[in-house]
């Protein structure tokens, strides 16, 4: 099977909902679905988080990050962390766990290196999206954080299946963008029950169109993706990197209200970005 046929095969399976996940991912998916229930309240969410030690530790760490702890009052309990973050942000924490779990199943060293780079790219995009949403586009920062965390989940799924399809990552990276990214990504995002607004924003990212100055959730995600210092390893052709760098250069001096430039806003928010990035990377 050639690589384009492999993309088509995985995409068809994803479209039918026939996705193969490891057992630990299945458990996290059930938790994500429980948190998505409108009747899931803080107390119930805290109990769910406490049942998973890794998730509990990560929840407390994110609650104490500069992005969510502007008062500087450190908390040590899961219940207080969940109260500070809220159920919606907690969904982002669980989503980050799911994405990392997909990457952790990979045994091939070359594929693992790509998964590590893809997560580093994802973490940068997520942290930047949260700050850009709050300071620039004025869309909901919690939603932007979630969108940043899941925007490459299709790529992680591909890497988790790549050993079954020898050669699927060889050749022009444009093949992934053209024949795999959107089709596979949409299927995995649907399985994760990602809200329609987030799905539309990620579709905007795939299509590469945004407004200047940025206004929407899709614009937020695109801008964060352009500004992320680490590129996705699945889209590393020289042409793609050059386009991304050019868009970032045009954006950085864009004036965003009150004569502030994007570069000055990002400089002021660097502590928030770095704090959240540190938590996501560990």
C-alpha positions in Angstrom: 0.0 0.0 0.0 1.5 3.4 -1.0 1.4 6.3 1.4 -1.6 8.1 -0.2 -3.6 4.9 -0.1 -2.6 4.5 3.6 -3.8 8.1 4.4 -7.1 7.2 2.6 -7.5 4.0 4.5 -6.9 5.6 8.0 -9.2 8.5 7.0 -12.0 6.2 6.0 -11.7 4.3 9.3 -11.8 7.6 11.2 -14.8 8.8 9.3 -16.6 5.6 10.3 -15.6 6.0 13.9 -13.4 2.9 13.7 -10.5 4.3 15.6 -7.9 2.2 17.4 -6.9 3.6 20.8 -4.8 2.1 23.6 -6.6 1.1 26.8 -5.3 4.1 28.8 -6.6 6.5 26.1 -10.0 4.7 26.2 -10.2 5.4 30.0 -9.3 9.1 29.5 -11.9 9.3 26.7 -14.6 8.1 29.1 -13.5 10.8 31.6 -13.6 13.4 28.9 -17.2 12.4 28.0 -18.2 12.6 31.7 -16.8 16.1 32.0 -18.7 17.1 28.8 -22.0 16.2 30.5 -23.7 19.6 31.4 -24.8 18.0 34.7 -21.2 17.3 35.7 -20.5 19.7 38.6 -17.3 20.7 40.4 -17.6 18.1 43.2 -18.1 15.3 40.7 -15.3 16.5 38.5 -12.9 16.6 41.5 -13.7 13.0 42.4 -13.1 11.9 38.8 -9.7 13.7 38.7 -8.6 12.3 42.1 -9.0 8.8 40.7 -6.1 9.4 38.3 -2.8 10.4 40.1 -1.2 11.8 36.9 -4.2 13.9 36.0 -4.5 15.1 39.6 -0.9 16.3 39.7 -1.2 18.0 36.3 -4.5 19.7 37.4 -2.9 21.2 40.5 0.1 22.3 38.5 -1.9 24.1 35.9 -4.1 25.7 38.6 -0.9 27.1 40.1 0.6 28.4 36.9 0.8 32.2 36.3 -2.0 32.0 33.7 -4.5 30.8 36.3 -3.0 32.0 39.5 -2.6 35.7 39.1 -3.1 36.3 42.9 0.0 34.1 43.7 -2.0 32.0 46.2 -0.7 28.5 45.8 -3.2 25.6 46.3 -2.4 22.0 47.1 -5.7 20.1 46.9 -7.3 18.7 43.8 -10.7 20.0 44.8 -9.4 23.6 45.1 -7.6 23.2 41.8 -10.7 22.1 40.0 -12.7 25.0 41.6 -10.1 27.4 40.3 -9.9 26.0 36.8 -13.6 25.0 36.3 -14.9 22.0 34.4 -14.2 23.5 30.9 -10.5 24.1 31.6 -10.3 20.7 33.2 -11.4 19.3 29.8 -8.3 20.8 28.3 -6.2 19.1 30.9 -7.7 15.8 30.1 -7.3 16.4 26.4 -3.6 17.1 26.9 -3.4 13.8 28.7 -5.1 11.9 25.9 -2.8 13.5 23.3 0.3 12.6 25.4 -1.0 9.0 25.9 -1.3 8.6 22.1 2.3 9.6 21.8 3.5 7.3 24.6 2.4 4.2 22.8 5.0 4.7 20.1 8.0 2.4 20.3 10.0 3.3 17.2 12.6 5.9 18.1 12.2 8.0 14.9 8.4 8.1 15.4 8.8 8.9 19.1 11.1 11.8 18.2 8.4 13.2 15.9 5.7 12.7 18.6 7.9 14.6 21.1 8.4 17.5 18.6 4.7 17.5 17.7 3.8 17.8 21.4 6.3 20.6 21.9 4.7 22.4 18.9 1.2 21.7 20.4 2.2 23.1 23.8 3.5 26.3 22.3 0.3 26.8 20.3 -1.9 26.1 23.3 -0.1 28.5 25.6 0.0 31.2 22.9 -3.6 30.7 22.1 -4.7 31.2 25.7 -2.8 34.5 25.9 -3.8 35.8 22.4 -7.4 35.0 23.2 -7.4 37.0 26.4 -5.2 39.9 25.3 -5.9 40.3 21.6 -8.9 38.6 20.0 -11.1 38.7 23.2 -12.5 35.2 22.5 -12.9 32.8 25.4 -9.4 31.9 26.7 -10.4 28.5 28.0 -11.8 27.5 24.6 -8.7 28.8 22.9 -6.5 26.7 25.2 -8.5 23.6 24.5 -8.4 24.3 20.7 -4.6 24.6 20.9 -4.2 21.4 22.8 -6.3 19.3 20.3 -5.5 21.0 17.0 -2.8 18.3 16.1 -4.6 15.3 17.6 -5.0 13.8 14.1 -1.3 13.9 13.7 -0.7 12.1 17.0 -3.2 9.5 15.9 -1.3 9.1 12.6 2.0 8.6 14.4 0.4 6.0 16.8 -0.6 4.0 13.7 2.4 4.7 11.5 4.2 1.5 12.3 1.3 -0.4 10.6 2.0 1.4 7.4 5.7 1.4 6.5 6.7 4.5 4.5 3.6 6.5 5.3 5.8 9.4 6.6 8.3 9.3 3.7 8.1 11.8 0.9 6.7 15.3 0.6 5.0 16.6 3.8 2.5 18.3 1.6 0.9 14.9 1.1 -0.1 14.8 4.8 -1.6 18.3 4.5 -3.4 17.5 1.3 -4.6 14.0 1.8 -4.5 13.2 5.6 -4.6 16.0 8.0 -8.2 17.2 7.7 -9.8 13.9 7.0 -8.1 12.0 9.8 -8.1 15.0 12.2 -11.9 15.5 11.7 -12.6 11.8 12.6 -10.5 11.9 15.7 -11.9 15.2 16.9 -15.4 13.9 16.4 -14.5 10.9 18.6 -13.3 13.3 21.3 -16.6 15.1 21.0 -14.9 18.4 20.4 -17.5 21.3 20.3 -18.5 22.6 16.9 -17.0 26.0 17.5 -13.6 24.4 18.2 -14.0 22.1 15.1 -14.6 25.2 12.9 -11.6 27.0 14.4 -9.3 24.0 13.6 -10.8 23.8 10.1 -9.8 27.4 9.7 -6.3 26.4 10.7 -6.2 23.6 8.1 -7.4 26.0 5.4 -4.9 28.7 6.4 -7.1 31.8 6.2 -7.3 34.5 8.9 -8.2 38.1 9.3 -5.7 40.9 10.1 -6.1 42.0 12.8 -7.2 38.6 14.2 -10.7 38.4 15.6 -12.1 34.9 15.8 -11.2 31.7 17.6 -9.9 30.4 14.2 -7.7 33.6 13.8 -6.4 33.0 17.4 -5.4 29.5 16.5 -3.8 30.4 13.2 -1.8 33.3 14.8 -0.6 31.0 17.6 0.4 28.4 15.1 2.4 30.9 13.0 4.2 32.3 16.1 5.0 28.9 17.7 8.8 28.6 17.7 8.6 24.8 17.1 7.1 23.6 13.8 5.0 20.4 13.4 7.3 17.6 12.2 4.5 16.5 9.9 4.6 19.7 7.9 8.3 20.6 7.8 8.9 21.2 4.1 11.1 24.3 3.4 8.2 26.0 1.6 5.8 25.5 4.5 8.3 26.8 7.1 9.0 29.9 4.9 5.3 30.7 4.6 4.7 30.3 8.3 7.7 32.5 9.1 6.6 35.2 6.7 3.1 35.3 8.2 4.5 35.5 11.7 6.8 38.4 10.7 3.8 40.3 9.2 1.7 39.7 12.3 4.2 40.6 15.0 4.0 44.4 14.3 0.3 44.4 13.8 -1.4 47.1 15.9 -4.0 45.7 18.3 -6.0 48.6 19.8 -4.6 51.4 21.9 -1.6 51.5 19.6 -0.2 48.3 21.2 1.6 45.9 18.8 1.2 42.2 19.0 4.9 41.9 19.8 4.6 44.2 22.9 1.5 42.3 24.1 3.3 39.0 23.8 6.4 40.4 25.6 4.2 41.6 28.5 2.5 38.1 28.6 5.7 36.1 28.3 5.6 34.9 32.0 2.1 33.5 31.5 3.1 31.7 28.3 6.3 30.3 29.8 4.5 29.2 33.0 1.7 27.3 31.1 4.2 25.9 28.6 6.3 24.5 31.5 3.3 22.7 32.9 2.2 21.3 29.5 5.7 20.0 28.7 6.0 17.9 31.8 
